[in-house]
Coordinates of C-alpha atoms in Angstrom, one line a residue:
X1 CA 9.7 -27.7 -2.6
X2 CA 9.5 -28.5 -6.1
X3 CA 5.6 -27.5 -6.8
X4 CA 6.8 -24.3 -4.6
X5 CA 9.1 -23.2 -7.3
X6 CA 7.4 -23.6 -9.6
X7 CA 4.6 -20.9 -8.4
X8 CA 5.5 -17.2 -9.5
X9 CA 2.8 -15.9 -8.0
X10 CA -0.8 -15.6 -7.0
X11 CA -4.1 -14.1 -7.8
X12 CA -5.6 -11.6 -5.1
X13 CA -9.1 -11.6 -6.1
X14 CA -9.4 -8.0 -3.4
X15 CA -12.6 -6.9 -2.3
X16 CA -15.3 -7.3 -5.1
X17 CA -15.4 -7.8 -8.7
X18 CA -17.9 -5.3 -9.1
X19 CA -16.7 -2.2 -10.9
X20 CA -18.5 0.3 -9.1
X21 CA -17.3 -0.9 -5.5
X22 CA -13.9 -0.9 -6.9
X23 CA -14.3 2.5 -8.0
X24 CA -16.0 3.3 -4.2
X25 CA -13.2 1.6 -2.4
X26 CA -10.5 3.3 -4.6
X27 CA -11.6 6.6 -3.5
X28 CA -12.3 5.6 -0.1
X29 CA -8.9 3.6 0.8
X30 CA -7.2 6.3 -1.0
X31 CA -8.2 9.0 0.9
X32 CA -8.0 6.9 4.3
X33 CA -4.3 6.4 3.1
X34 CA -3.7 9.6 2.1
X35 CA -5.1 10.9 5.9
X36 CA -3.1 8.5 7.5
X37 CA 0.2 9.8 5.8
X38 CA -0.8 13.0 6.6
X39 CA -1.9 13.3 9.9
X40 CA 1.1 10.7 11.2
X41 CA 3.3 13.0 9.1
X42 CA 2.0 16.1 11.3
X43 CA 2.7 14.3 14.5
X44 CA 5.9 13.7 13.7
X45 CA 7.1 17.1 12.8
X46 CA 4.8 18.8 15.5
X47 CA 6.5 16.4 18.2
X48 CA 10.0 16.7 16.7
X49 CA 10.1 20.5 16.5
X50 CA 8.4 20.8 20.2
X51 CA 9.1 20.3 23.4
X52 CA 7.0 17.2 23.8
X53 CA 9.4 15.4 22.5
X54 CA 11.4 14.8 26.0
X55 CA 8.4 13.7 27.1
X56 CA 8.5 9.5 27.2
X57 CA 4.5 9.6 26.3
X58 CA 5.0 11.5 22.7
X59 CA 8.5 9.7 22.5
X60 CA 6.4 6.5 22.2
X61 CA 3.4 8.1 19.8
X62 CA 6.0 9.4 17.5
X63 CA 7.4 5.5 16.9
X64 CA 3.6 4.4 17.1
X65 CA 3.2 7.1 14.3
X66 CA 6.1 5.8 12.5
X67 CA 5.0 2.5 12.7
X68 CA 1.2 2.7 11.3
X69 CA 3.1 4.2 8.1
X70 CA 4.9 1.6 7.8
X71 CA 2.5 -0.9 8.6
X72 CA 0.2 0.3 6.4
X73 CA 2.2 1.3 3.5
X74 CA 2.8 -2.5 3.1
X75 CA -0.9 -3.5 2.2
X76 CA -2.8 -0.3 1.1
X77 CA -0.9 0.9 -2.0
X78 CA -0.7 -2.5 -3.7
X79 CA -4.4 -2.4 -2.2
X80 CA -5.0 1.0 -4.0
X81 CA -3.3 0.0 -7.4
X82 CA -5.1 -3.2 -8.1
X83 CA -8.5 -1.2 -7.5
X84 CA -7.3 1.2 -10.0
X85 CA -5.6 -0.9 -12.6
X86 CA -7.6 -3.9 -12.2
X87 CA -4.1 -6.0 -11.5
X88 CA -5.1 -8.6 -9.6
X89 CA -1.2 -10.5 -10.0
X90 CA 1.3 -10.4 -7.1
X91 CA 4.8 -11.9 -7.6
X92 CA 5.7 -14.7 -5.2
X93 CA 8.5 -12.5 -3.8
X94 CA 6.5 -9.9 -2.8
X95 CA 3.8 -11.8 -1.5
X96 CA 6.3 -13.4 0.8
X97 CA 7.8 -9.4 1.5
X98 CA 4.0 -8.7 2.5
X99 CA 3.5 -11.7 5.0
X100 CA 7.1 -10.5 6.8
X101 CA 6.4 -6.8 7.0
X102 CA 2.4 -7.0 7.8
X103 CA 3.4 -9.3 11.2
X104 CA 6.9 -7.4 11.1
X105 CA 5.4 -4.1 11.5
X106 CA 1.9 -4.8 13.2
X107 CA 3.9 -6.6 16.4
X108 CA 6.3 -3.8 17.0
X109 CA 2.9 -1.6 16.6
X110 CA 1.3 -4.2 19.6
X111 CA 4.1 -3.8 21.7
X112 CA 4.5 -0.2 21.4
X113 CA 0.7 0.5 22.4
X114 CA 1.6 -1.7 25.7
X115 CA 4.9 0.2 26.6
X116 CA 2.5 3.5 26.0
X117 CA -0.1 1.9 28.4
X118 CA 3.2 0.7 30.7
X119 CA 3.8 4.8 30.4
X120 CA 0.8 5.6 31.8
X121 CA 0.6 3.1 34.3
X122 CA 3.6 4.8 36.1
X123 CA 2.3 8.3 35.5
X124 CA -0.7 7.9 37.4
X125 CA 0.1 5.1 39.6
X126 CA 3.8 5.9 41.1
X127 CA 4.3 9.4 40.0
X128 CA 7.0 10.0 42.6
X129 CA 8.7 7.7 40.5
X130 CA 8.0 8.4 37.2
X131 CA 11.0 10.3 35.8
X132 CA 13.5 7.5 37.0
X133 CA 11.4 4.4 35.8
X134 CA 10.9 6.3 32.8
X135 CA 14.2 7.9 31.5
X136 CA 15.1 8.0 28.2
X137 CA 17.3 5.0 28.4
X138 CA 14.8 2.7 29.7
X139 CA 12.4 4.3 26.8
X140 CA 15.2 3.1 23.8
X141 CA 15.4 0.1 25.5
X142 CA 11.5 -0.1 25.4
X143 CA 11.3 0.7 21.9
X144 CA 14.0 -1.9 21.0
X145 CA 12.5 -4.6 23.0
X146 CA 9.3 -3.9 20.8
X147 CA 11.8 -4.5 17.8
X148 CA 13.1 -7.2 19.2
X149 CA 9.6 -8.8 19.5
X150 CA 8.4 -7.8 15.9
X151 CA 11.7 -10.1 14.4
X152 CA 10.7 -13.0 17.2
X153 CA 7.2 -13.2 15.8
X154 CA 7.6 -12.4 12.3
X155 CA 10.5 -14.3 11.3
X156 CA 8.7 -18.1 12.2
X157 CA 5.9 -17.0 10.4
X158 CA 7.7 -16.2 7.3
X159 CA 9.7 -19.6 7.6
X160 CA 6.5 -21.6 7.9
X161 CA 4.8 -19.9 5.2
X162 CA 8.4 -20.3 2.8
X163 CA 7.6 -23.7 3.5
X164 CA 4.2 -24.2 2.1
X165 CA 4.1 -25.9 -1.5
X166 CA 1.3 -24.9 -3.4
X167 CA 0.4 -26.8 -6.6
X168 CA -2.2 -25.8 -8.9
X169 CA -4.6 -22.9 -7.0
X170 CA -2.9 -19.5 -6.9
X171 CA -6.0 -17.7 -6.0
X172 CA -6.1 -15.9 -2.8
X173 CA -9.6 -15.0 -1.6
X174 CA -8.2 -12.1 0.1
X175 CA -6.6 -8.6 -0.7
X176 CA -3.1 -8.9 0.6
X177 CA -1.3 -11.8 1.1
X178 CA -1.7 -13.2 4.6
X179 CA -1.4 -17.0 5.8
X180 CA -4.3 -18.8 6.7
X181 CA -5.6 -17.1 2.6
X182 CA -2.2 -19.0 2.1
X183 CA -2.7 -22.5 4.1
X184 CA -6.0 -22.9 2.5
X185 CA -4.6 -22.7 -1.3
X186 CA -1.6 -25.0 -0.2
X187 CA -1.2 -28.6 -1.4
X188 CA -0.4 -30.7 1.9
X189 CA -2.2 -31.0 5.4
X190 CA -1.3 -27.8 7.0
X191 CA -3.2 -28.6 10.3
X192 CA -0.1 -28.2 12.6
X193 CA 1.3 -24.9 10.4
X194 CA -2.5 -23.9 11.5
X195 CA -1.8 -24.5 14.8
X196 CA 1.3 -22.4 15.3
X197 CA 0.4 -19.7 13.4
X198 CA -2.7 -19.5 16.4
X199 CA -0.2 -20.1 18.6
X200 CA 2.1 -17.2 17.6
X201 CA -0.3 -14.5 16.2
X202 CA -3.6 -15.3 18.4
X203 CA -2.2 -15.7 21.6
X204 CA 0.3 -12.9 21.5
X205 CA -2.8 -10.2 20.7
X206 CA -5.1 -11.8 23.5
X207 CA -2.0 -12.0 26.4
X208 CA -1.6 -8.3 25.3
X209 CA -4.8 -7.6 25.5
X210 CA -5.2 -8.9 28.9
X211 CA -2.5 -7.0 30.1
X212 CA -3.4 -3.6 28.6
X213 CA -7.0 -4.3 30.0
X214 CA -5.6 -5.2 33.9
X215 CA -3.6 -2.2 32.9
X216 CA -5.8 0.5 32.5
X217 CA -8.6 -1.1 35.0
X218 CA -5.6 -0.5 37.9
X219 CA -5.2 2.9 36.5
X220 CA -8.8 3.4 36.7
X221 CA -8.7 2.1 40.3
X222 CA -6.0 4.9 41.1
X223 CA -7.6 7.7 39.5
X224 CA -10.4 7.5 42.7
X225 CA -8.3 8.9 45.2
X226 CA -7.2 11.7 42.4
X227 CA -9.1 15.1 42.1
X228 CA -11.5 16.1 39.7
X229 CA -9.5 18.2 37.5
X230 CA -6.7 14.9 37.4
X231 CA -8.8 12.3 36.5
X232 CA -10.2 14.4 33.7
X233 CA -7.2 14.6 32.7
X234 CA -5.9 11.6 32.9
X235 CA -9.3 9.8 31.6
X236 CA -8.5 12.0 28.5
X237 CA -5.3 10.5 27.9
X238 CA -5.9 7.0 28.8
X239 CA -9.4 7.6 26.6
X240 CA -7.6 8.2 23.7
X241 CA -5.2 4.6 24.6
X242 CA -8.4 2.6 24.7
X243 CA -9.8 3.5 21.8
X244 CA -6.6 2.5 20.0
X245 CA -6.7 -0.7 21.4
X246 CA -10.4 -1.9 21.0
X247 CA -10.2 -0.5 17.3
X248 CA -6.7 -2.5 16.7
X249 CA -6.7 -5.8 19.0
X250 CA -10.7 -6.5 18.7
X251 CA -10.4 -7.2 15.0
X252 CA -7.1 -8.7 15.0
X253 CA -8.0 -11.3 18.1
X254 CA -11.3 -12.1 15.8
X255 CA -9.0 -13.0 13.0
X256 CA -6.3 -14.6 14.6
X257 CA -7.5 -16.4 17.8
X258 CA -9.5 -19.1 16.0
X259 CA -9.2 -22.4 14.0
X260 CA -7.1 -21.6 11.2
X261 CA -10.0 -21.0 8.5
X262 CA -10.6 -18.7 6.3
X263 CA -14.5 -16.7 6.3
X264 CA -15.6 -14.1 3.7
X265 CA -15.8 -11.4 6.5
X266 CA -12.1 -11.9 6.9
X267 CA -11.5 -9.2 4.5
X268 CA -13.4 -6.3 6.1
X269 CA -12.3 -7.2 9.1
X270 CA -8.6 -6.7 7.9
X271 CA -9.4 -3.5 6.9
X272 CA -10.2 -2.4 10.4
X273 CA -6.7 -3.3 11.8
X274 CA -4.7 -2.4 8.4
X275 CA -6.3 0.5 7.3
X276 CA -9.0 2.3 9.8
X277 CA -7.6 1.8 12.8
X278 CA -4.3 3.4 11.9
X279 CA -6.2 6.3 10.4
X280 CA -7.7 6.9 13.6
X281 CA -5.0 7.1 15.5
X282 CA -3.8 10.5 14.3
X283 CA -7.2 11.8 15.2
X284 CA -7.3 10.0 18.4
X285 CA -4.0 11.6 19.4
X286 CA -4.4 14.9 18.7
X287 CA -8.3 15.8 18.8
X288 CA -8.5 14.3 22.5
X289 CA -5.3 15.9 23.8
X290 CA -4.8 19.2 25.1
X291 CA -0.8 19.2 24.7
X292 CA -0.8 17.9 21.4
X293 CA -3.1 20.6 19.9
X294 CA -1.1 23.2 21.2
X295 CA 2.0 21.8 20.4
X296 CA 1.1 21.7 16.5
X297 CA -1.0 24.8 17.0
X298 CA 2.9 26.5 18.2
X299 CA 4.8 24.8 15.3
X300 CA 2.4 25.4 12.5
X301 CA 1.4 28.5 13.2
X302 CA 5.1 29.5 14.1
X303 CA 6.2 28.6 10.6
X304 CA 3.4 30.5 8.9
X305 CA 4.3 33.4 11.2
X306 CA 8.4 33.0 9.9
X307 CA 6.9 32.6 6.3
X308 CA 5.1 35.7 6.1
X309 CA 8.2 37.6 7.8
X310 CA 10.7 36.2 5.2
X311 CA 8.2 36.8 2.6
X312 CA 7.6 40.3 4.0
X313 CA 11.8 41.3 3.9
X314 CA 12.3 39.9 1.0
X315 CA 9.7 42.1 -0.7
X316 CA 10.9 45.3 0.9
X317 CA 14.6 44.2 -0.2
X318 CA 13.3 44.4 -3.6
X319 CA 11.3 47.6 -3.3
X320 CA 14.4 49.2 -1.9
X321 CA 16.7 48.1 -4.5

């Protein structure tokens, strides 16, 4: 505990120390974050301001939205600025703030993806049934469970990783601060720390997996006795869940679900699940469902509509006068 306070922070040695990938990747992450806020941002308001938002499917997207801003908001800016400014220093403090919030934020993110899969498990498979499994109650409590889940995983790891003394190596070979970067810098055997955090982070991706995958092949198995025009739509929707959950979980299981060692392709594989894959998402949502482009094709072009009317008045009122 004594070497630990004495650390005020680390180095992040990011992506490259080449200027012109720096350059690259700072107009490449800053667009993808930039995209992200928007396009979550869009969802948001088009869900809010519709009536898609009694619906438990876009009940869930909108916290799933919520959530990849959050989530990535706590690596990509600090990701952003030390490509910019060249800062390459993070403050022991906030190193430990981005180990919480990145498992914080990233489980609720796991769980909510399996209570939208759990949504459309119901839908298709007991549809008699689906506006009393699925009220809005059992929805908050859904959502709150997911919370729940995020503090129960996030929490240890932030205790073990408090715990860690390191001595004279403050350089992290990685771009945010994450733990195995952290177990390999610290100064005692952290074997069993090693072990837990497998335990913890690994096994909770690949049981969720598992269960989004026996998931969706059940709803598949359903959709046969559906007709054509059902199980297009219904593939649609469930297409668009799948695709969020190989671009998230394969990376993350590769990262996670291993021996608690650090390799150099860590670092664009954390990219996938911290950056890309949230992008996506917004795209995924919207560009592969019917509702949801009508939905923001009524609110946007609803408020452009009540724009140009207000505009219009107020430019007779002045003529008049």
């Amino acid at each position: 505990m004594e070497n630990q306070r004495n650390i005020s922070g680390f180095i992040l040695l990011g992506l490259s120390d080449n200027k012109n990938i720096q350059m690259f990747c700072f107009g490449l992450f800053s667009f993808c974050f930039v995209a992200l806020l928007v396009g979550n941002i869009l969802i948001l308001i088009s869900i809010f301001c519709s009536p898609l938002s009694q619906q438990p499917m876009y009940y869930f997207l909108c916290h799933l939205s919520f959530m990849d801003i959050c989530y990535t908001s706590s690596v990509t800016p600090r990701l952003i600025d030390g490509l910019l400014e060249g800062t390459k220093t993070i403050s022991y403090g906030y190193c430990m703030l981005q180990v919480f919030t990145m498992h914080f934020f990233g489980c609720i993110e796991v769980f909510i993806i399996t209570a939208m899969a759990f949504d459309r498990y119901v839908a298709i498979c007991k549809p008699l049934h689906y506006m009393l499994i699925m009220n809005r109650t059992n929805c908050h409590l859904l959502v709150f469970a997911a919370w729940v889940g995020g503090a129960a995983h996030s929490f240890p790891q932030l205790c073990m990783t408090i715990r860690l003394p390191f001595c004279d190596s403050i350089e992290i070979d990685h771009y945010f601060c994450d733990i195995f970067p952290l177990l390999r810098i610290a100064c005692t055997d952290t074997y069993i720390t090693g072990i837990l955090v497998v335990a913890n982070s690994g096994i909770i991706a690949l049981v969720t997996f598992i269960v989004l995958f026996i998931s969706y092949a059940i709803i598949l198995f359903h959709l046969r006795n559906h007709s054509a025009e059902g199980r297009r739509k219904a593939l649609s929707t469930c297409g668009s869940h799948i695709t969020v959950v190989i671009l998230f979980f394969g990376p993350a299981i590769s990262s996670y679900l291993r021996p608690p060692v650090t390799f150099p392709e860590d670092k664009v594989m954390a990219l996938f699940y911290t950056i890309i894959a949230p992008m996506f998402n917004p795209l995924i949502y919207t560009l592969r469902n019917a509702e949801m482009k009508n939905a923001m094709r009524k609110v946007w072009c609803h408020k452009s509509f009540v724009q140009q009317e207000s505009h219009t008045i107020i430019c007779c009122e002045v003529n008049l006068a």
